[in-house]
Structure formats: C-alpha cells, structure tokens
Amino acid sequence: MAASTKFPEVQGGGSLILAWQVKNKNVLVVGGGEVAAGRILNVLNADAKVTLVCPASGLNPEVAYRVEQGQVTHIDRVFEPSDLDGADMVMTAIDDPVASTVIWKLCKERKIPANIADVPPECDFYFGSVHRDGPLQIMVSTNGKGPRLAAIIRKHIAKSLPKNAGNAIEAIGQLRQKLRKIAPNPEASPKRMGWMIKVSNAYGWEEICDFTDEDMENLLTYYADNKVPTVDDLQAMLFAMSGRKLGGGRVLGSGKGLAPPTASAVRQRASSPFAPSESTVSITSASTSPPVSSPAPDFAAQDLTSNINLGGPPKSGDNSSKLVCPICEEEMMTLLQLNRHIDDAHQELAEVEQDEVRTWFDKQVNKAKRFQPLSIINQKLRGLEVFESNETLPVSSVAGPRTQVEQPIDPDELITRSRWQRQTMNDRCTDPLCGKNLGAVNGSINCRHCGRLFCEEHTMYQMKLSRAAKHEPVRGYWARVCETCYKSREGYNDHNGLLIDHTSAFTELRRKRVERQNLEVARLEKRLTKLTTLLANPPEEVATNNGALSLSIDVRMCRDCNHTIFSKRDFDAALASKPPDQRAYETLRQFERGIRQIMPIFQRTLLALQPEGSNASGEHPPPTHAQIQEASKIRKRLTDAFTKYDTAARRLRDLKTTSKMQLRLQNAIYAAASAFLHTHMLTLKSVPQILRSRSSQSSQSRLLTLQCSRSSGSWSRR
C-alpha cells in the first residue's frame, strides 16, 4: 500500500484554528468604528477584559453603548506606546496604515499577538465567520481569500444543524459534571469517557435536549455496570416515579419489577413512623377519601411500591390493578406494556394531542417531584431504605395462634419538642450553605435534636435520641436530625473502634501445627539416624569378606522427606553463610556510618580554627596548639576512613558475576558511594588552608616581637 493512501496528505497554506482562552486577560482595542465593534463583541463573549483607546468623537454607536454600560474601559485619546503595558492581545481597527504598522512593530518587540485590520501580513491571528449556539461555536475561515463566502458557508452549516444543538450540548455538559461527582478518581477517566461516548451515540438530539435532572439521575444509575438504558427504560423509571400520590394509595404494578405483585407475594408489616398517610388520591378527583379501616393493611408497598390509579376513579373487581392509557383508555397490565403501547399506537398524533399527552406526563413528574426528593426516589428504586425504622419485627412461630402485630413507636410522640423553633411565614433553612424558603415545596422540618428548622434536603440524617432529645445510642429511638447534629454527635469522629485481639487464638492454633510438624521431623530424623548407623556399623554376621570388597553406600529418600528433614537446616545455613556481595556491602555501610559519626566532631573543631574577627563581633579568640593538633588527628582519621570507604566500594564493583542484574546493582552502589565521597570530602580541603593561615599569622607575630625586642635593646645602649 502506498504511503499517500495510508496517511493524510499535507495541503499547506492554511492557518491553525484554535480556541483561544482569553478569560480575564487584558485585550487592547485601538479604534472605535464598525470593525472595532465586531472585535469588541467577540472578545467580550470570551469573558476578556477590554480596554479601548479612541477619541470619544470617533466612537461607533454600538461601541459607545458598550462604554456607557461599563463593559469596556475607554481611554479618550489617541494611541500611545505606554498603552501596551500589561496587554495580552492587541487589535487595531483604524484607517491609518502607517499608525497600524507602528503599533504592529511595537507589539512584535514586546512579543504581544496582534491583529491589524485589513492588513493580513501583519496579523498574528484572524477572525473567522462564527456560528454561536450556547456552548456550541463553529468558525469558518477562508484564510483571507473570500470573507463573504465564509459567511455563506457558515449559514449553510447552521441550517444543517438541529435547532436545539446548543441545548443538547448543555445537557451533555451537565451530565458530565454529575458523572464526575460520582466517579472523581483519575483512574476512572477511561471508563467515564467510554460511557459518555455510549450515551452520545445511544440518544438523538431531541432526546438529549429533553433530559431533565430526573432523567440524568436515573441514567447515572447505569454507570456502575457500564451500560446505557434505552429511552423506554428511562420512561419506565419515570413512570415509576410519576406514579407516586400525595397521600399514599395504590399502585397498579410493582415499582421495582414493573409488574403487578401477586397475592402471595404481599406480606404484612407495621407501618413506619415516616410513611405517608393511608388516604387514596385519584388524578381526576379533588378530594381525598378517608382512611379505610382494615385488619391487616399493606404498608410494605407504600412509597414507590404503593398502588396508584392512573386512569381515574378506581373500578370494582380486578380492574383496579390495571393501567389505563390516557389517550384511548385501553387497559394495560404493566407500565412497560403501557409505554410500548403509547409508542406504537399513538406515535403519529396531532400536535394538539401530543401536547395533551406531554402535559399529562409533566403533571405526573411534577407530582412526584413535590412528594419526595429525587435522591430518596432513586434510593428506593435501588431497594435502599432511607431511614431506620423503630418498629420491632415480630417473631413468627410455625405452629400456634397468630399474634397481633405491635403498633410501631412514633418518636415524635416520645421525644420532647420544648426546644423546637416555631414556624412563621418567612422561615428559611438554617443550614449555612442553603437558605431556601421553607414551605410546601422545600419542606419545613424541625431537627429533633437542636430544634431548628431545615428544608427536606438537609434533614436526611438519623440518630438515636432519648426522650429528652439527647443522643442515646443504646436505648434511644431513631429520629430525624440535621447534618450538624448528626456529625457532631459523640463518637462520630472517633477513629479507634472496637478492638478484639485474636493473636493468642491464632498463636494457639499455630503452635499445635508447629508441634505436629516438629514431631514429624524428629521421627524422620530418628529413622535416618538409625539407618545410617546400621549401614556404617553392620552386624558381624553380615560383615564382608575380610574387607576385601568396599562399596560406597547411599541412602535414597523421597523429595518430601528430604525437604522435611533438611529445609530448616538449609535455611539456617543460608542465613549463616553470607554471599560475597552482601559482606562487601555491609563493610561499606560500616565505613559510611563511621564517617557520619566523625563528621559532626570535625565540623566543631573547624569552628575553633576560623580566622580572628570572622564572626559579627570580631572577638574570636585564636586557636590553641592543642586544638590544631586535635583537628589534624581527626582529619587524618577521616582521610583514612575515606580511603578505606573508596577501596571497599571498588572491591564491591569489581566482584565477578554472571548476572546482568547483579552487575547493575554493583554499579549503582558504586555510583552512590562516589557521590557520598564527593559530598563529604570538600570540608577536608579547608583544613590545610586554615593551618597555613594560622602558621603565617604566628610567624608574622614572632617577627614583630623580635623587631620590638631589638629596637628596645638599641635604645637601652644609647
């Protein structure tokens, strides 16, 4: 295959199209005409800081509006070279070619990228024809050949794009942000990228644009399995959420299995103190029915697994356990069947009917939003319970009469409310980072521990409280509290939990096994000793013919017996006999430790040998003869130690070996030893210089004393 067909050909003559991040960068614009207005708009869209240099009389109306609104900083005069100070980018839009060339040369000297209008040779970058739709930006450039054609091509490209392409990209961006919160580790980056590619390929533009926060949360539940659900699956989950009624009620079908529960699968249990009421609400009815008394109500199917009538008032008989199509009122058995029926039978509806169906779905979603937060619904879809229950499950007996189920304990009736904050019309969530208005939408809940008011989201914590609303982890009742009380309770930040030491138990188990193994070894050794003794000293009746025949006798044994008898001895022998490289390395380390111990002593002796007046006060006493002798001895000891250290390092490097890895190890140890020598031998060179300076100073002092004595003698003769 030819290379021209294997790789793309180089065309040349183009420009490198980049996305230049100029956010919070200083951009200088010279000129205030129509071209400058376009340049200013482009850089303002990129969140740049724009400085405009132009007399006020030459401002375009659009540019004047930008100045009046404070979007740009205006300097009312002509350009000066000092305007380039601190500029990251320069653009000129003036009619004076000479002045433009001067500005371009000044920018070249300061290495500032510049764009000179209508002078392509003096431009470091160009402005193309840009299509903008939210986060989507498409630029078309003809490299200065035909600017008008670039605008026409850009319009053709814009027409071919979906109308909501920007919204789809925005939705994908939000989904990526939510995904990063779930999987923030860098190791999960390949999985995140692969899953986002699957999502982008699985849905169309319209479907991505219609993504709501609920759809994204439901979609993210498939990330752990690296799967992407179909639109039908997401709609089925939305049906499960939209089926929730404000007062609790009946659901046609199971929220988890998307199929109606059988009669045998329904079990009876006591209701939770946080469960909704028993009243049944119909979509078309405006009033709620009173609680229905029943000897064994089914509280296990409440929340998402509760029953809801989607078509209107409940019918008698088995019709109450079926779904009804909101368009043709045809009865269905499951939510999935209803979803497929709507896609198949009502796909080509008129716009008015489609709006009615969409409005019906939106109403169901809004009701689900108002009833419970999405996080709780998602947890229940996964089979997770949000709160612990205070009820005690009864112990069922196989034979015997059926006992009555105990009523659950309501913690709000037992725990005191004396510290509760009173509710007013303008309450806000007291969480420092929230501040939402409290009411029917966000909820208004008192923390059972501190009593302050919070929204629904910031009271999703539980801990055990006593009747006095104090933390009681043993005999307390589960109660709803805020995040602050939950995390500040006693024992929450303890890092030392219950410690149980099983060492003695494991030691006892190990001891029995070791003793059994030692007995086996002793038994085999005893047998081997008897055998070798018998072969070495045979009985007289089996003696050979006067020693005329002598044979070397070997004892054959299996591999397991050989390992059992001699493994421990071989291991001890291997520890006792060290290889040459290990002995050489240990010798090297001994010399290194000795050098490191002597070096601080040698440094202290050098301080006493410093010249006089070397310190700040200039009152350094001269060293004594004993100090100089001590420094010389320590220096000699260090010199001998360095010599032996170098010899040991060379001996280790020159050891014979056939292994390449062993040779690399020896060379690495020698390189480290050489670096150690170069680092610590520098201080030895300063001692001879100090001693020579001391000797010269002492000789000068003796000469001066001799001259003084001679002069005094001559004066005495006179």
XYZ file of C-alpha atoms in Angstrom:
718
model
C 0.000 0.000 0.000
C 1.356 3.427 -0.935
C 2.132 5.912 1.751
C -0.152 8.536 0.131
C -3.195 6.344 0.693
C -2.181 5.333 4.204
C -1.691 8.787 5.729
C -3.382 12.143 5.007
C -1.587 14.443 2.633
C -0.190 17.802 3.744
C -2.014 20.610 1.923
C -0.222 23.649 3.354
C -1.199 27.293 3.030
C -3.726 27.130 5.894
C -3.952 28.650 9.341
C -4.051 26.874 12.687
C -7.581 27.228 14.058
C -7.541 27.223 17.846
C -9.909 28.018 20.681
C -8.049 30.818 22.472
C -8.926 31.097 26.165
C -8.800 34.854 26.889
C -10.941 34.849 30.017
C -9.842 37.665 32.395
C -6.982 38.604 30.030
C -6.287 42.205 29.017
C -7.222 42.923 25.386
C -6.344 46.325 23.873
C -8.527 47.604 21.005
C -7.358 50.679 19.050
C -10.167 52.357 17.134
C -13.910 52.745 17.663
C -15.577 52.109 14.315
C -17.793 49.333 12.997
C -14.932 46.831 12.714
C -13.885 47.582 16.298
C -17.459 46.931 17.448
C -17.312 43.424 15.997
C -13.907 42.755 17.559
C -15.104 44.001 20.963
C -18.196 41.780 20.850
C -16.096 38.702 20.050
C -13.684 39.179 22.953
C -16.472 40.125 25.377
C -18.185 36.837 24.533
C -14.929 35.158 25.607
C -15.022 36.983 29.007
C -11.953 39.127 28.310
C -11.117 42.492 29.901
C -11.285 45.052 27.067
C -9.511 48.426 27.024
C -10.481 50.774 24.178
C -8.160 53.568 23.002
C -10.005 56.044 20.762
C -11.157 59.657 20.901
C -14.783 59.984 22.002
C -15.690 61.703 18.734
C -14.843 58.555 16.738
C -16.948 56.033 18.659
C -19.483 53.899 16.815
C -22.986 53.847 18.433
C -22.511 50.211 19.463
C -19.076 50.931 20.874
C -20.432 53.979 22.699
C -23.142 51.767 24.199
C -20.501 49.303 25.455
C -18.592 52.157 27.053
C -21.728 53.590 28.647
C -22.681 50.201 30.102
C -19.206 49.785 31.598
C -18.434 46.695 29.526
C -15.132 48.175 28.291
C -12.575 50.606 29.708
C -12.358 53.694 27.491
C -9.254 55.905 27.125
C -10.309 59.141 25.369
C -7.201 59.926 23.310
C -5.070 58.596 20.501
C -2.780 55.591 20.912
C 0.475 55.892 22.889
C 3.176 53.198 23.290
C 2.550 53.071 27.040
C -0.917 51.633 26.309
C 0.757 48.304 25.533
C 1.850 47.829 29.151
C 0.095 44.765 30.568
C -1.728 43.913 27.326
C -2.090 40.224 26.394
C -3.615 40.848 22.953
C -3.846 43.891 20.652
C -6.351 44.593 17.868
C -6.345 47.695 15.667
C -9.280 48.922 13.597
C -8.192 52.342 12.325
C -7.927 53.843 8.820
C -4.272 54.931 9.160
C -1.997 52.194 7.676
C 1.177 53.905 8.921
C -0.062 54.091 12.512
C -1.232 50.467 12.293
C 2.219 49.369 11.138
C 3.857 51.256 14.016
C 1.566 49.529 16.509
C 2.336 46.156 14.895
C 6.101 46.712 15.207
C 5.756 47.728 18.856
C 3.780 44.553 19.516
C 6.474 42.485 17.798
C 9.138 43.994 20.029
C 7.108 43.124 23.137
C 6.014 39.717 21.760
C 2.304 40.563 22.009
C -0.005 38.874 19.469
C -1.730 41.466 17.298
C -4.450 41.682 14.669
C -4.209 44.582 12.214
C -7.481 45.096 10.361
C -7.291 44.778 6.530
C -3.529 44.042 6.642
C -3.194 40.213 6.603
C 0.655 40.122 6.530
C 0.716 41.986 9.839
C -1.796 39.714 11.602
C -0.783 37.011 14.052
C -4.375 35.686 14.072
C -7.600 36.129 12.113
C -11.295 36.379 12.908
C -13.451 33.905 11.003
C -17.183 33.659 10.466
C -18.574 32.217 13.716
C -21.838 30.416 14.442
C -22.787 30.502 18.131
C -25.491 28.452 19.831
C -24.906 28.389 23.585
C -21.752 26.357 24.244
C -21.519 25.403 20.525
C -19.115 27.521 18.464
C -18.284 26.839 14.800
C -15.812 29.022 12.907
C -15.348 29.075 9.139
C -12.219 30.656 7.678
C -11.131 31.127 4.064
C -7.653 32.359 5.133
C -8.399 35.820 3.755
C -9.443 34.594 0.278
C -13.182 35.225 0.467
C -14.692 36.573 3.708
C -18.154 36.783 2.151
C -18.019 33.123 1.111
C -17.094 32.214 4.692
C -20.307 33.821 5.926
C -22.392 31.953 3.290
C -20.793 28.603 4.211
C -21.373 29.309 7.882
C -25.082 29.906 7.237
C -25.342 26.618 5.320
C -23.708 24.768 8.217
C -26.023 26.444 10.720
C -29.095 25.426 8.711
C -27.991 21.790 8.649
C -27.639 21.658 12.460
C -30.582 20.807 14.732
C -32.324 23.793 16.224
C -31.567 22.658 19.743
C -27.935 21.608 19.294
C -26.753 24.043 21.944
C -29.275 22.738 24.463
C -28.183 19.176 23.772
C -24.542 20.088 24.370
C -25.524 21.892 27.565
C -27.373 18.774 28.754
C -24.352 16.585 27.968
C -22.167 19.015 29.920
C -24.426 18.794 32.954
C -24.397 15.014 32.708
C -20.573 15.032 32.636
C -20.456 17.208 35.747
C -22.793 14.872 37.612
C -20.732 11.891 36.452
C -17.516 13.471 37.741
C -19.082 13.848 41.173
C -19.927 10.149 41.190
C -16.533 8.968 39.860
C -13.940 11.719 40.581
C -10.853 9.472 40.591
C -8.386 9.877 37.700
C -8.291 6.077 37.361
C -11.947 6.134 36.294
C -11.310 8.550 33.409
C -11.237 5.870 30.637
C -14.474 4.364 31.913
C -16.121 7.805 32.116
C -15.083 8.681 28.571
C -16.261 5.344 27.189
C -19.612 5.595 28.948
C -20.182 9.184 27.735
C -19.447 8.039 24.162
C -22.076 5.330 24.544
C -24.594 7.867 25.857
C -23.900 10.312 22.999
C -24.364 7.545 20.415
C -27.436 5.983 22.047
C -29.742 9.024 22.010
C -30.788 11.579 19.430
C -30.627 15.360 19.655
C -34.261 15.716 20.670
C -33.952 13.042 23.349
C -30.805 14.599 24.822
C -32.407 18.048 24.842
C -35.400 16.718 26.740
C -33.201 15.318 29.520
C -34.328 16.525 32.930
C -32.481 16.229 36.211
C -34.543 13.135 36.985
C -33.550 11.555 33.680
C -29.876 12.252 34.354
C -30.061 10.810 37.851
C -31.763 7.687 36.511
C -29.243 7.448 33.695
C -26.320 7.664 36.113
C -27.566 4.604 37.968
C -26.420 2.539 34.956
C -22.848 3.862 35.075
C -21.639 1.312 37.634
C -22.485 -1.533 35.218
C -21.129 0.445 32.221
C -24.492 0.209 30.473
C -26.735 2.730 28.744
C -30.510 2.280 29.040
C -32.897 2.795 26.188
C -35.428 5.585 26.082
C -38.114 3.061 27.020
C -36.205 2.111 30.159
C -35.873 5.755 31.220
C -39.568 6.373 30.565
C -40.459 3.290 32.578
C -38.435 4.610 35.506
C -40.153 7.972 35.070
C -43.495 6.187 35.200
C -42.471 4.587 38.459
C -41.633 7.981 39.923
C -44.657 9.785 38.483
C -46.997 7.177 39.912
C -46.466 8.447 43.483
C -49.530 10.054 45.087
C -49.566 12.819 47.657
C -51.463 10.858 50.239
C -50.199 7.398 49.521
C -52.559 4.932 47.851
C -52.445 2.078 45.426
C -50.080 1.447 42.551
C -51.010 -0.708 39.607
C -47.849 -2.739 39.230
C -44.654 -3.019 41.228
C -42.254 -0.133 41.279
C -39.240 -2.455 41.279
C -40.285 -5.190 38.906
C -42.654 -3.151 36.673
C -45.217 -5.923 37.102
C -48.247 -6.261 39.410
C -47.476 -8.136 42.635
C -49.096 -11.461 43.215
C -51.344 -12.055 46.171
C -48.912 -14.499 47.731
C -46.035 -12.045 47.498
C -47.734 -9.380 49.627
C -46.572 -9.549 53.203
C -47.927 -7.627 56.160
C -45.864 -5.477 58.423
C -46.359 -2.470 60.632
C -46.107 0.974 59.121
C -43.111 3.216 59.553
C -43.433 6.458 61.512
C -42.203 8.323 58.417
C -44.590 6.632 55.967
C -47.354 8.703 54.326
C -50.984 8.523 55.287
C -53.420 5.876 54.157
C -55.656 8.150 52.109
C -56.098 7.352 48.421
C -55.834 10.175 45.866
C -57.085 9.939 42.293
C -55.749 12.054 39.488
C -59.194 13.275 38.404
C -60.653 13.668 41.886
C -60.219 16.759 44.014
C -60.912 15.269 47.407
C -59.256 12.540 49.376
C -61.094 9.569 50.736
C -60.949 8.896 54.467
C -58.690 6.159 55.775
C -60.053 2.720 55.138
C -60.072 0.528 58.166
C -58.576 -2.851 57.511
C -57.489 -5.587 59.889
C -54.159 -6.046 58.080
C -53.303 -3.056 55.861
C -50.459 -3.458 53.410
C -47.839 -0.903 54.457
C -44.960 -2.735 52.773
C -45.950 -1.484 49.340
C -46.005 2.200 50.180
C -43.809 4.895 48.601
C -42.713 3.699 45.126
C -44.281 0.288 45.540
C -47.660 1.727 46.521
C -50.624 1.452 44.178
C -51.861 4.368 42.043
C -54.859 4.651 39.743
C -53.655 6.336 36.565
C -56.948 6.432 34.683
C -59.445 7.919 37.095
C -61.629 6.658 39.914
C -60.969 3.073 40.905
C -63.181 0.441 39.370
C -64.520 -2.610 41.058
C -63.030 -6.057 40.811
C -59.760 -6.744 39.081
C -59.835 -3.503 37.093
C -58.254 -1.664 39.999
C -54.967 -3.500 39.377
C -54.562 -2.419 35.724
C -53.103 0.591 33.965
C -55.194 2.754 31.643
C -53.901 4.557 28.557
C -54.616 8.301 28.949
C -55.450 8.594 25.217
C -57.621 5.630 24.250
C -58.363 4.357 27.795
C -57.213 0.868 26.903
C -56.253 -1.210 29.909
C -52.691 -2.498 30.304
C -51.103 -4.918 32.731
C -47.675 -3.325 33.289
C -46.016 0.049 32.952
C -43.695 -1.300 30.251
C -46.675 -2.517 28.234
C -48.323 0.905 28.529
C -45.121 2.614 27.429
C -44.817 0.415 24.320
C -48.497 0.874 23.534
C -48.113 4.661 23.517
C -45.013 4.460 21.280
C -46.688 2.082 18.788
C -50.327 3.138 18.676
C -50.096 6.856 19.344
C -46.841 7.762 17.621
C -48.462 9.788 14.789
C -50.715 12.015 16.863
C -51.703 15.529 16.038
C -49.734 18.278 17.697
C -52.644 19.175 19.951
C -52.990 15.595 21.166
C -49.240 15.278 21.613
C -49.276 18.408 23.748
C -52.053 16.907 25.865
C -50.119 13.697 26.389
C -46.942 15.599 27.174
C -48.856 17.777 29.627
C -50.241 14.651 31.307
C -46.747 13.206 31.699
C -45.422 16.523 33.020
C -48.135 16.612 35.654
C -47.174 13.166 36.884
C -43.484 14.119 37.057
C -44.263 17.345 38.909
C -46.354 15.450 41.443
C -43.501 13.036 42.009
C -41.132 15.978 42.479
C -43.399 17.622 45.032
C -43.871 14.451 47.031
C -40.292 13.352 47.665
C -36.791 14.465 46.660
C -35.238 12.667 43.715
C -32.424 11.243 45.837
C -34.926 9.361 48.009
C -36.764 8.010 44.977
C -33.534 6.767 43.408
C -32.548 5.065 46.645
C -35.886 3.306 46.820
C -35.590 2.257 43.189
C -32.336 0.538 44.131
C -34.015 -1.160 47.057
C -32.393 1.056 49.722
C -34.289 2.327 52.737
C -33.593 5.950 53.656
C -34.389 5.808 57.355
C -34.113 3.150 60.015
C -37.429 2.055 61.465
C -38.287 1.977 65.169
C -40.597 -0.993 64.753
C -39.669 -4.424 66.059
C -40.285 -7.291 63.673
C -42.425 -9.985 65.362
C -41.025 -13.472 65.714
C -43.273 -15.792 63.748
C -43.919 -19.277 65.092
C -44.505 -22.288 62.870
C -47.312 -23.683 64.974
C -49.604 -21.792 67.269
C -52.085 -18.947 67.119
C -51.239 -15.798 65.173
C -50.438 -12.917 67.490
C -51.450 -9.368 66.796
C -48.730 -7.146 65.307
C -47.440 -4.452 67.656
C -48.029 -0.872 66.643
C -44.791 0.985 65.766
C -43.360 3.585 68.058
C -43.714 7.166 66.843
C -40.599 9.028 68.052
C -42.291 12.413 67.654
C -44.740 11.488 70.414
C -41.983 10.411 72.808
C -39.180 12.922 72.212
C -39.692 16.353 73.708
C -40.485 19.331 71.492
C -39.664 22.032 74.008
C -36.675 23.288 72.001
C -38.389 23.294 68.607
C -38.276 26.528 66.640
C -41.695 27.959 65.929
C -42.747 28.165 62.296
C -43.537 31.547 60.723
C -44.452 32.749 57.242
C -40.912 33.732 56.213
C -38.801 30.856 57.512
C -35.571 29.926 55.779
C -33.409 26.831 56.063
C -30.880 27.436 58.842
C -28.166 25.433 57.084
C -25.288 27.894 56.423
C -24.986 26.904 52.751
C -28.689 26.633 51.907
C -31.030 29.471 52.865
C -34.039 28.111 50.907
C -37.518 29.371 51.705
C -39.348 26.798 53.790
C -42.831 25.733 52.838
C -44.757 23.180 50.842
C -42.119 22.886 48.096
C -38.886 22.633 50.088
C -40.439 21.350 53.303
C -40.227 22.759 56.819
C -38.846 20.218 59.287
C -37.553 20.679 62.813
C -34.400 18.870 63.796
C -35.403 16.564 66.633
C -32.125 17.239 68.440
C -31.461 21.004 68.192
C -34.992 22.033 67.212
C -34.029 24.398 64.382
C -35.919 24.491 61.074
C -34.403 22.987 57.942
C -35.508 22.057 54.444
C -36.209 18.496 53.326
C -32.741 18.002 51.846
C -30.766 18.957 54.964
C -32.679 16.741 57.396
C -31.906 13.435 55.683
C -29.999 12.143 58.716
C -30.997 9.910 61.585
C -29.648 9.126 65.014
C -30.995 7.666 68.224
C -32.357 10.176 70.750
C -33.714 9.850 74.259
C -36.989 11.341 75.443
C -35.059 14.498 76.387
C -33.794 14.845 72.766
C -30.261 13.842 73.720
C -28.034 11.381 71.938
C -28.707 7.893 73.295
C -27.126 5.280 71.003
C -28.296 2.237 73.021
C -31.821 2.782 74.328
C -32.852 5.723 72.148
C -35.321 5.985 69.282
C -34.446 6.701 65.684
C -35.252 10.343 64.963
C -34.718 12.726 62.078
C -31.933 15.277 62.649
C -29.891 17.829 60.728
C -26.410 17.325 59.336
C -24.711 19.376 62.062
C -26.222 17.372 64.908
C -25.536 14.123 63.083
C -21.834 14.839 62.551
C -21.223 16.454 65.942
C -22.602 13.590 67.997
C -20.336 11.744 70.389
C -18.276 9.067 68.736
C -18.798 10.231 65.127
C -15.194 11.344 64.652
C -13.611 8.532 66.643
C -11.006 6.687 64.604
C -10.485 3.857 67.102
C -13.309 1.384 67.068
C -13.790 -1.855 68.949
C -10.513 -3.756 69.130
C -10.501 -7.519 69.541
C -7.089 -9.182 69.713
C -7.122 -12.679 68.209
C -3.365 -13.111 68.421
C -3.487 -15.608 71.274
C -6.082 -17.755 69.497
C -4.088 -17.791 66.252
C -0.887 -18.464 68.195
C -2.502 -21.463 69.851
C -3.650 -22.835 66.504
C -0.247 -22.240 65.019
C 1.511 -23.806 67.988
C -0.338 -27.086 67.564
C 0.570 -27.271 63.903
C 4.216 -26.403 64.555
C 4.463 -29.014 67.282
C 2.973 -31.629 64.995
C 5.448 -30.725 62.281
C 8.368 -30.848 64.712
C 7.302 -34.322 65.810
C 7.234 -35.452 62.185
C 10.709 -34.031 61.603
C 12.050 -35.719 64.750
C 10.533 -39.045 63.694
C 12.108 -38.894 60.232
C 15.485 -37.793 61.644
C 15.457 -40.696 64.086
C 14.761 -43.165 61.306
C 17.528 -41.679 59.156
C 19.962 -41.826 62.068
C 19.189 -45.500 62.711
C 19.577 -46.314 59.026
C 22.923 -44.564 58.656
C 24.202 -46.126 61.906
C 23.214 -49.585 60.675
C 24.941 -49.079 57.363
C 28.080 -47.662 58.999
C 28.319 -50.442 61.593
C 26.773 -53.596 60.092
C 26.356 -56.734 62.301
C 29.131 -59.321 62.396
C 27.183 -61.997 60.519
C 26.642 -59.635 57.623
C 30.265 -58.436 57.574
C 32.081 -58.544 54.269
C 34.877 -60.968 53.367
C 37.746 -59.533 55.417
C 37.245 -56.077 53.933
C 38.298 -57.272 50.511
C 35.259 -55.577 48.986
C 34.336 -51.965 49.884
C 31.359 -50.135 48.412
C 30.104 -46.564 48.862
C 26.634 -46.731 50.320
C 23.991 -44.074 49.642
C 20.606 -43.623 51.306
C 17.774 -42.884 48.904
C 14.763 -40.920 50.130
C 11.853 -39.087 48.519
C 11.755 -35.351 47.924
C 9.174 -34.703 50.651
C 11.251 -36.415 53.348
C 14.385 -34.619 52.175
C 12.599 -31.255 52.367
C 11.082 -32.033 55.763
C 14.400 -33.047 57.331
C 16.867 -30.609 55.771
C 14.800 -27.496 54.863
C 15.233 -25.800 58.223
C 18.926 -26.674 58.377
C 19.471 -25.412 54.839
C 17.688 -22.174 55.703
C 19.801 -21.633 58.830
C 22.963 -22.426 56.844
C 21.938 -19.889 54.184
C 21.479 -17.249 56.868
C 24.799 -18.089 58.470
C 26.836 -18.011 55.236
C 26.502 -14.639 53.541
C 27.409 -14.155 49.865
C 30.488 -12.037 48.995
C 28.484 -9.095 47.689
C 26.459 -8.884 50.896
C 29.587 -8.992 53.040
C 31.211 -6.297 50.906
C 28.120 -4.099 51.137
C 27.905 -4.481 54.911
C 31.587 -3.486 55.189
C 30.869 -0.429 53.039
C 27.965 0.550 55.248
C 30.106 0.246 58.373
C 32.669 2.681 56.950
C 29.850 5.065 55.984
C 28.364 5.015 59.484
C 31.797 5.715 60.966
C 32.312 8.678 58.637
C 28.898 10.122 59.502
C 29.730 9.877 63.212
C 33.093 11.652 62.848
C 31.880 14.448 60.549
C 29.978 16.477 63.228
C 33.036 16.329 65.539
C 35.269 17.516 62.723
C 32.874 20.397 61.933
C 33.002 21.617 65.540
C 36.801 21.571 65.557
C 36.864 23.659 62.384
C 34.914 26.424 64.089
C 37.751 26.933 66.560
C 40.260 27.278 63.680
C 38.441 30.126 61.945
C 40.471 33.364 61.454
C 40.202 36.095 64.028
C 37.327 38.532 63.550
C 35.441 36.190 61.244
C 32.274 36.483 63.287
C 29.989 39.520 63.556
C 31.517 40.910 66.755
C 35.109 40.343 65.654
C 36.090 38.873 69.039
C 37.019 35.322 68.042
C 39.882 34.002 70.233
C 42.864 32.432 68.432
C 43.045 28.596 68.485
C 45.423 26.879 70.811
C 48.095 24.406 69.823
C 46.041 21.517 71.280
C 43.052 22.459 69.140
C 45.189 22.471 65.997
C 46.661 19.087 66.867
C 43.179 17.663 67.551
C 41.911 18.944 64.197
C 44.854 17.337 62.419
C 44.199 13.974 64.107
C 40.516 13.985 63.263
C 41.336 14.964 59.676
C 43.770 12.067 59.402
C 41.138 9.664 60.760
C 38.627 10.950 58.236
C 41.146 10.654 55.415
C 41.893 7.033 56.319
C 38.170 6.294 56.581
C 37.508 7.826 53.157
C 40.354 5.784 51.678
C 39.003 2.533 53.106
C 35.499 3.501 52.013
C 36.670 4.045 48.438
C 38.589 0.744 48.479
C 35.513 -1.140 49.722
C 33.341 0.462 47.043
C 35.808 -0.515 44.287
C 36.035 -4.063 45.638
C 32.244 -4.362 45.554
C 32.116 -3.002 41.997
C 34.790 -5.442 40.729
C 33.177 -8.600 42.119
C 32.839 -11.306 39.456
C 29.252 -12.122 38.476
C 27.398 -13.613 35.539
C 24.097 -11.872 36.236
C 23.332 -8.616 34.475
C 21.035 -7.512 37.273
C 23.739 -8.171 39.857
C 26.210 -6.147 37.776
C 23.768 -3.231 37.540
C 23.256 -3.385 41.297
C 27.020 -3.279 41.963
C 27.497 -0.313 39.617
C 24.610 1.543 41.257
C 26.114 1.019 44.720
C 29.488 2.284 43.464
C 27.866 5.392 41.946
C 26.148 6.139 45.254
C 29.463 5.678 47.103
C 31.207 8.086 44.709
C 28.520 10.711 45.293
C 28.943 10.275 49.040
C 32.708 10.822 48.748
C 32.358 13.972 46.622
C 29.836 15.417 49.037
C 31.734 14.932 52.300
C 35.377 15.300 51.249
C 35.107 19.014 50.475
C 35.444 20.011 54.125
C 38.845 18.249 54.351
C 40.359 20.697 51.859
C 39.717 23.679 54.121
C 41.939 22.431 56.976
C 45.339 22.911 55.271
C 44.366 26.449 54.238
C 43.354 27.322 57.810
C 46.549 25.798 59.192
C 48.703 27.697 56.651
C 46.934 30.966 57.503
C 47.492 30.264 61.196
C 51.164 29.455 60.667
C 51.711 32.619 58.634
C 49.974 34.728 61.269
C 52.071 33.166 64.053
C 55.328 33.719 62.109
C 54.437 37.353 61.500
C 53.663 37.837 65.193
C 57.026 36.254 66.175
C 58.882 38.505 63.716
C 57.145 41.572 65.095
C 58.074 40.587 68.641
C 61.739 40.094 67.658
C 61.896 43.510 65.998
C 60.373 45.160 69.029
C 62.929 43.495 71.340
C 65.838 44.588 69.140
C 64.640 48.146 68.996
C 64.249 48.284 72.760
C 67.838 46.969 73.177
C 69.274 49.677 70.946
C 67.502 52.343 72.917
C 68.935 50.966 76.129
C 72.517 51.196 74.770
C 72.029 54.846 73.995
